[in-house]
Short mmCIF file of C-alpha atoms in Angstrom, two decimals:
data_model
loop_
_atom_site.label_atom_id
_atom_site.label_comp_id
_atom_site.label_asym_id
_atom_site.label_seq_id
_atom_site.Cartn_x
_atom_site.Cartn_y
_atom_site.Cartn_z
CA MET V 1 3.59 -5.62 2.68
CA LYS V 2 5.84 -8.54 3.54
CA LEU V 3 4.71 -11.89 2.10
CA THR V 4 5.92 -15.46 2.42
CA ASN V 5 6.92 -15.45 -1.28
CA GLU V 6 8.01 -12.80 -3.73
CA PHE V 7 5.02 -13.54 -6.01
CA ILE V 8 1.70 -15.30 -5.42
CA GLN V 9 -0.82 -15.88 -8.21
CA LEU V 10 -4.36 -15.86 -6.86
CA PRO V 11 -6.66 -18.60 -8.27
CA LEU V 12 -8.85 -16.13 -10.18
CA LEU V 13 -9.34 -15.23 -13.85
CA PHE V 14 -11.06 -12.19 -15.36
CA ASP V 15 -12.57 -11.30 -18.74
CA VAL V 16 -9.64 -9.73 -20.58
CA GLU V 17 -11.61 -8.48 -23.57
CA GLN V 18 -14.17 -6.66 -21.42
CA LEU V 19 -11.38 -5.09 -19.37
CA LYS V 20 -9.61 -3.95 -22.54
CA LYS V 21 -12.86 -2.51 -23.87
CA GLU V 22 -13.37 -0.40 -20.76
CA VAL V 23 -9.75 0.78 -20.67
CA ALA V 24 -9.85 1.72 -24.37
CA LYS V 25 -12.52 4.39 -23.77
CA PHE V 26 -10.11 6.49 -21.72
CA THR V 27 -8.28 9.20 -23.63
CA GLN V 28 -4.62 10.18 -23.46
CA ALA V 29 -5.64 13.19 -21.37
CA ASP V 30 -7.15 10.88 -18.73
CA TRP V 31 -3.75 9.34 -18.01
CA LYS V 32 -1.84 11.40 -15.44
CA THR V 33 1.94 11.41 -15.15
CA HIS V 34 3.51 9.76 -12.13
CA HIS V 35 3.45 11.93 -9.01
CA GLU V 36 7.15 11.26 -8.36
CA GLY V 37 8.12 11.94 -11.95
CA PHE V 38 8.91 8.37 -13.06
CA ASN V 39 9.38 8.66 -16.81
CA GLY V 40 6.77 6.77 -18.86
CA ASN V 41 4.64 5.96 -15.78
CA PHE V 42 0.97 6.99 -15.85
CA SER V 43 -2.20 6.35 -13.83
CA ILE V 44 -5.95 6.86 -13.72
CA PRO V 45 -7.44 6.96 -10.20
CA LEU V 46 -10.37 4.60 -9.65
CA ILE V 47 -10.70 4.82 -5.87
CA SER V 48 -9.10 7.84 -4.23
CA VAL V 49 -9.45 10.21 -1.31
CA GLY V 50 -12.81 11.90 -1.82
CA GLY V 51 -13.17 10.28 -5.23
CA LYS V 52 -11.04 13.05 -6.71
CA ASN V 53 -8.11 13.08 -9.11
CA ASN V 54 -5.31 12.94 -6.54
CA ASN V 55 -2.46 10.81 -5.21
CA ASP V 56 -3.39 11.12 -1.54
CA PHE V 57 -3.27 8.26 0.96
CA LYS V 58 -5.10 9.67 3.98
CA GLY V 59 -8.85 10.12 4.26
CA GLU V 60 -12.10 8.56 3.13
CA MET V 61 -11.75 6.64 -0.13
CA LYS V 62 -14.50 6.96 -2.74
CA GLU V 63 -15.11 5.86 -6.31
CA THR V 64 -14.00 8.28 -9.00
CA SER V 65 -16.04 9.09 -12.09
CA TYR V 66 -13.64 6.89 -14.06
CA LEU V 67 -14.66 3.85 -12.05
CA GLN V 68 -18.35 4.72 -11.98
CA SER V 69 -18.36 4.65 -15.79
CA SER V 70 -16.62 1.24 -15.93
CA PRO V 71 -19.03 -1.55 -14.91
CA TYR V 72 -16.66 -4.49 -15.22
CA LEU V 73 -13.79 -2.75 -13.47
CA ARG V 74 -16.25 -2.19 -10.62
CA GLN V 75 -17.23 -5.87 -10.68
CA VAL V 76 -13.60 -6.99 -10.62
CA ILE V 77 -12.81 -4.79 -7.61
CA SER V 78 -16.00 -5.84 -5.84
CA SER V 79 -15.37 -9.54 -6.52
CA PHE V 80 -12.63 -9.66 -3.89
CA GLY V 81 -15.20 -8.87 -1.18
CA GLU V 82 -12.74 -6.61 0.62
CA VAL V 83 -12.70 -3.09 2.00
CA ILE V 84 -10.86 -1.27 -0.76
CA GLY V 85 -8.16 1.36 -0.42
CA ARG V 86 -6.38 3.54 -2.96
CA SER V 87 -6.75 1.84 -6.37
CA ARG V 88 -6.00 2.80 -9.93
CA LEU V 89 -5.13 1.84 -13.47
CA MET V 90 -1.36 1.98 -13.90
CA GLY V 91 0.15 2.48 -17.33
CA LEU V 92 3.72 1.90 -18.45
CA ALA V 93 4.85 3.23 -21.81
CA PRO V 94 6.82 1.10 -24.30
CA GLY V 95 10.46 0.91 -23.22
CA ALA V 96 9.74 2.47 -19.83
CA GLU V 97 10.47 1.10 -16.36
CA VAL V 98 9.14 1.34 -12.85
CA PRO V 99 12.50 2.02 -11.15
CA LEU V 100 13.89 -0.17 -8.39
CA HIS V 101 12.34 0.70 -5.03
CA SER V 102 10.84 -0.70 -1.84
CA ASP V 103 7.46 0.32 -0.39
CA ILE V 104 8.29 1.02 3.24
CA ASN V 105 5.74 3.66 4.17
CA TYR V 106 2.86 3.21 6.60
CA HIS V 107 0.21 2.77 3.90
CA TRP V 108 1.87 -0.23 2.25
CA PHE V 109 3.31 -1.76 5.39
CA ARG V 110 -0.17 -3.04 6.21
CA ARG V 111 -1.57 -3.26 2.66
CA VAL V 112 -1.03 -5.64 -0.22
CA ARG V 113 -1.35 -4.61 -3.87
CA ILE V 114 -3.40 -6.83 -6.16
CA HIS V 115 -2.31 -6.61 -9.78
CA VAL V 116 -4.72 -7.57 -12.56
CA PRO V 117 -2.90 -7.18 -15.90
CA ILE V 118 -5.15 -5.91 -18.71
CA VAL V 119 -2.87 -4.93 -21.58
CA THR V 120 0.52 -6.62 -21.56
CA GLU V 121 3.05 -8.67 -23.53
CA PRO V 122 5.45 -11.51 -22.65
CA SER V 123 8.36 -9.04 -22.69
CA VAL V 124 6.90 -7.07 -19.75
CA THR V 125 8.87 -8.32 -16.75
CA PHE V 126 8.19 -7.79 -13.05
CA TYR V 127 11.23 -8.22 -10.79
CA CYS V 128 11.09 -8.73 -7.01
CA ALA V 129 14.30 -9.49 -5.09
CA ASP V 130 15.93 -12.29 -7.13
CA LYS V 131 12.70 -13.46 -8.82
CA GLU V 132 11.18 -12.33 -12.11
CA ILE V 133 7.88 -13.13 -13.83
CA ASN V 134 5.53 -12.07 -16.58
CA MET V 135 1.98 -11.52 -15.33
CA LYS V 136 -0.47 -12.54 -18.05
CA ALA V 137 -3.60 -10.56 -18.91
CA GLY V 138 -6.66 -11.50 -16.87
CA GLU V 139 -4.68 -13.04 -14.00
CA ALA V 140 -4.46 -11.75 -10.42
CA TRP V 141 -1.16 -11.44 -8.54
CA ILE V 142 0.19 -10.13 -5.25
CA PHE V 143 3.85 -9.59 -4.44
CA ASP V 144 6.17 -8.74 -1.55
CA SER V 145 6.44 -4.96 -1.89
CA TRP V 146 8.75 -4.74 1.15
CA LYS V 147 11.51 -6.27 -0.97
CA TYR V 148 13.08 -4.19 -3.70
CA HIS V 149 11.19 -4.49 -6.97
CA ARG V 150 10.93 -2.97 -10.44
CA VAL V 151 9.08 -3.44 -13.73
CA CYS V 152 10.51 -3.30 -17.24
CA ASN V 153 8.31 -2.88 -20.33
CA ALA V 154 10.50 -4.11 -23.19
CA SER V 155 7.48 -4.38 -25.50
CA ASP V 156 6.01 -1.89 -27.98
CA VAL V 157 2.63 -1.74 -26.18
CA PHE V 158 1.33 0.59 -23.49
CA ARG V 159 1.09 -1.83 -20.55
CA VAL V 160 -1.97 -1.42 -18.29
CA HIS V 161 -2.60 -3.04 -14.90
CA LEU V 162 -5.52 -2.65 -12.53
CA VAL V 163 -3.93 -2.18 -9.10
CA ILE V 164 -5.99 -2.56 -5.91
CA ASP V 165 -4.72 -1.80 -2.38
CA ILE V 166 -6.27 -3.74 0.52
CA CYS V 167 -5.38 -4.73 4.08
CA GLY V 168 -6.95 -8.12 3.49
CA SER V 169 -9.47 -9.99 5.62
CA SER V 170 -9.00 -13.57 6.81
CA ARG V 171 -11.06 -14.62 3.79
CA PHE V 172 -8.60 -12.97 1.42
CA TRP V 173 -5.55 -14.50 3.07
CA ALA V 174 -7.23 -17.93 2.96
CA LEU V 175 -7.63 -17.38 -0.78
CA SER V 176 -3.96 -16.42 -1.10
CA GLU V 177 -2.96 -19.70 0.56
CA LYS V 178 -4.54 -21.47 -2.41
CA GLY V 179 -2.46 -19.38 -4.79
CA ASN V 180 0.49 -20.59 -6.83
CA CYS V 181 4.06 -19.39 -6.38
CA PRO V 182 6.48 -19.52 -9.34
CA GLY V 183 9.04 -22.28 -8.94
CA GLU V 184 7.02 -24.16 -6.32
CA GLU V 185 4.58 -27.05 -6.47
CA GLU V 186 1.20 -25.97 -7.83
CA LYS V 187 -1.50 -25.68 -5.17
CA THR V 188 -4.44 -24.96 -7.47
CA PRO V 189 -4.42 -26.02 -11.13
CA ARG V 190 -5.37 -23.30 -13.59
CA ALA V 191 -8.41 -25.35 -14.64
CA ALA V 192 -9.73 -24.97 -11.09
CA PHE V 193 -9.34 -21.18 -10.98
CA THR V 194 -12.53 -19.19 -10.41
CA ASN V 195 -13.65 -17.22 -13.47
CA ILE V 196 -15.26 -13.83 -12.79
CA PRO V 197 -17.48 -13.08 -15.82
CA PHE V 198 -18.91 -9.73 -16.83
CA GLU V 199 -22.50 -9.39 -15.57
CA THR V 200 -24.65 -6.89 -17.43
CA SER V 201 -27.56 -6.98 -15.01
CA THR V 202 -25.88 -6.16 -11.71
CA GLN V 203 -23.65 -3.59 -10.08
CA PRO V 204 -22.36 -4.96 -6.76
CA PRO V 205 -21.39 -2.65 -3.89
CA ILE V 206 -17.82 -1.57 -3.26
CA TYR V 207 -16.84 -0.93 0.36
CA THR V 208 -14.02 1.58 0.79
CA GLU V 209 -11.65 2.65 3.55
CA LYS V 210 -12.50 5.61 5.72
CA TYR V 211 -10.18 5.36 8.70
CA ASN V 212 -6.87 4.56 7.00
CA ALA V 213 -4.62 6.92 8.96
CA PRO V 214 -4.75 7.47 12.71
CA LEU V 215 -5.44 10.94 14.01
CA VAL V 216 -3.00 10.00 16.78
CA MET V 217 -1.40 6.57 16.60
CA SER V 218 -2.24 4.37 19.57
CA PRO V 219 0.64 3.25 21.83
CA GLY V 220 -0.13 -0.39 21.04
CA GLU V 221 0.23 0.10 17.29
CA MET V 222 3.37 2.17 17.81
CA GLU V 223 4.98 -0.57 19.91
CA GLY V 224 3.98 -3.24 17.38
CA LEU V 225 5.75 -1.30 14.64
CA ALA V 226 8.78 -0.90 16.88
CA TYR V 227 9.02 -4.68 17.27
CA GLU V 228 8.86 -5.03 13.48
CA LEU V 229 11.67 -2.50 13.19
CA PHE V 230 13.78 -4.34 15.78
CA ASP V 231 13.27 -7.62 13.92
CA GLU V 232 14.49 -5.99 10.70
CA LEU V 233 17.59 -4.71 12.50
CA HIS V 234 18.27 -8.16 13.95
CA ARG V 235 18.02 -9.85 10.55
CA SER V 236 20.52 -7.46 8.94
CA PRO V 237 23.83 -9.21 9.64
CA ASN V 238 26.27 -6.35 9.09
CA ASN V 239 24.84 -3.91 11.63
CA SER V 240 27.05 -2.85 14.50
CA ALA V 241 25.72 -4.38 17.73
CA GLU V 242 26.57 -1.17 19.60
CA ASP V 243 24.78 1.06 17.08
CA ALA V 244 21.76 -1.25 16.97
CA ALA V 245 21.48 -1.24 20.77
CA GLU V 246 21.58 2.57 20.90
CA PHE V 247 19.04 2.84 18.10
CA ARG V 248 16.66 0.42 19.87
CA LYS V 249 17.00 2.40 23.10
CA ILE V 250 15.99 5.64 21.35
CA VAL V 251 12.97 3.96 19.72
CA ARG V 252 11.88 2.34 23.00
CA SER V 253 12.17 5.70 24.79
CA PHE V 254 10.04 7.29 22.09
CA CYS V 255 7.36 4.61 22.52
CA GLN V 256 7.39 5.04 26.28
CA ASP V 257 7.02 8.82 26.04
CA TRP V 258 4.28 8.44 23.42
CA ARG V 259 2.29 6.16 25.73
CA VAL V 260 2.53 8.66 28.58
CA LEU V 261 1.29 11.46 26.31
CA TRP V 262 -1.55 9.22 25.15
CA THR V 263 -2.68 8.58 28.72
CA GLN V 264 -2.82 12.34 29.30
CA PHE V 265 -4.23 13.62 25.99
CA GLY V 266 -5.60 10.76 23.88
CA LEU V 267 -6.87 12.26 20.59
CA THR V 268 -7.49 15.73 21.99
CA GLU V 269 -6.11 18.76 20.22
CA ALA V 270 -4.36 19.98 23.35
CA GLY V 271 -1.93 17.09 22.97
CA TRP V 272 -1.01 17.62 19.33
CA PRO V 273 1.93 20.02 19.97
CA HIS V 274 3.32 17.60 22.55
CA TYR V 275 3.05 14.63 20.18
CA HIS V 276 4.69 16.68 17.44
CA ASN V 277 7.63 17.67 19.66
CA CYS V 278 8.02 14.09 20.88
CA ARG V 279 8.38 12.68 17.39
CA ASN V 280 10.70 15.47 16.24
CA ARG V 281 13.09 14.82 19.13
CA ALA V 282 13.11 11.11 18.45
CA PHE V 283 13.81 11.38 14.75
CA GLU V 284 16.60 13.92 15.24
CA SER V 285 18.21 11.44 17.62
CA VAL V 286 18.37 8.61 15.04
CA ARG V 287 19.42 10.56 11.94
CA LYS V 288 23.08 9.84 12.64
CA PHE V 289 22.39 6.14 11.94
CA ASP V 290 21.23 6.81 8.36
CA THR V 291 24.47 5.42 6.87
CA ARG V 292 25.26 3.03 9.71
CA LEU V 293 22.22 0.78 10.20
CA LYS V 294 20.29 -1.18 7.58
CA LEU V 295 17.08 -3.19 7.51
CA ALA V 296 17.05 -6.76 6.25
CA ASN V 297 15.89 -5.53 2.84
CA GLY V 298 18.85 -3.13 2.55
CA THR V 299 17.02 0.12 3.36
CA GLN V 300 18.46 2.56 5.92
CA ALA V 301 16.89 1.80 9.31
CA PRO V 302 15.93 5.43 10.14
CA ARG V 303 13.76 5.49 7.00
CA MET V 304 11.46 2.80 8.42
CA PHE V 305 11.32 4.69 11.71
CA LEU V 306 10.40 7.86 9.81
CA PHE V 307 7.90 6.49 7.29
CA CYS V 308 6.22 3.79 9.39
CA MET V 309 6.22 5.40 12.85
CA ILE V 310 7.22 9.07 13.03
CA ASP V 311 5.41 10.54 10.02
CA PRO V 312 2.12 8.58 10.38
CA ALA V 313 1.97 9.03 14.17
CA LEU V 314 0.01 12.30 13.94
CA ASN V 315 -2.32 13.16 11.05
CA VAL V 316 -4.24 16.33 11.85
CA GLU V 317 -5.49 16.53 8.25
CA VAL V 318 -7.91 13.62 8.93
CA LYS V 319 -9.42 15.41 11.94
CA ASN V 320 -12.83 15.76 10.29
CA ASP V 321 -13.11 12.00 9.73
CA TYR V 322 -13.02 11.52 13.50
CA LEU V 323 -15.27 14.38 14.58
CA ALA V 324 -18.48 12.37 14.34
CA ALA V 325 -17.09 9.77 16.71
CA VAL V 326 -15.84 12.06 19.49
CA ASN V 327 -16.90 15.11 21.47
CA THR V 328 -16.16 18.53 19.99
CA ASP V 329 -16.49 22.08 21.26
CA ASP V 330 -18.33 24.88 19.45
CA SER V 331 -15.28 25.51 17.25
CA GLY V 332 -15.04 21.87 16.18
CA ASN V 333 -11.98 21.14 18.33
CA ILE V 334 -11.65 17.67 19.80
CA THR V 335 -12.13 17.77 23.56
CA LEU V 336 -12.29 15.36 26.46
#
């Protein structure tokens, strides 16, 4: 998600020792290697699709057994008062790095990642664009994941962060406005931060995402993403005006055709092949710009079109999440 600053420290503090105690009970076998093969990167799912041990993004999120056995981790997540998405413990081995990358897919375009460091050292450095910081244990941070970022663990400890994905309600963004940004005037002194203690007598509820991927993306959302894409193109100064104009025309045509299909088929299964063909034609038409057009953050423009619009436009695998809300025939197919 794009933010106004590379890093924002939320005015919250958590019980480090209790967090460390709960993390320490997990075994080496509980830590899973990174799904993209990043060396020295590990994770334990806390909230995942179906509450299972997976790396999925689409579908109803539920607590895993790891979280259910960790009362203070539950309290920390619940304390934000948000609807929670995919969340996990993220481990980084001594000497390892999270390689330089930008989160440009649909999931993170509308979601911010809250980092609560649990086990760390001063030599663990988080880089985002031209800024770098050390997040101290027990703090809470968010960062601009649209910009290129990486993490380097130059210490001899296994670094552990609690990482929580949320869209963020108005209440959360009001809290973030009270946060402190490195290098800028302090908005909230550390002495005024809210401490979230461990409570032994209560287990608060955690509300999780269910509808986090559209079965068929609405024309309004599609057009909104197109405007975001056009703004990125405009703010990248070295793009050819002629190429950018042709690219915008293709994307606009795609949005127009998508809206017409929506008016005819809506969510119904009869429309799925038409939606699929529509997005395939559009993406094939922009592939030639892969080395010619860039976003403001330096990423190839067709990648945003693919990962924020084309790929998430149709998600038949979440069909069952929508069945209860629409009419179905005897075979479970969505009908008018």
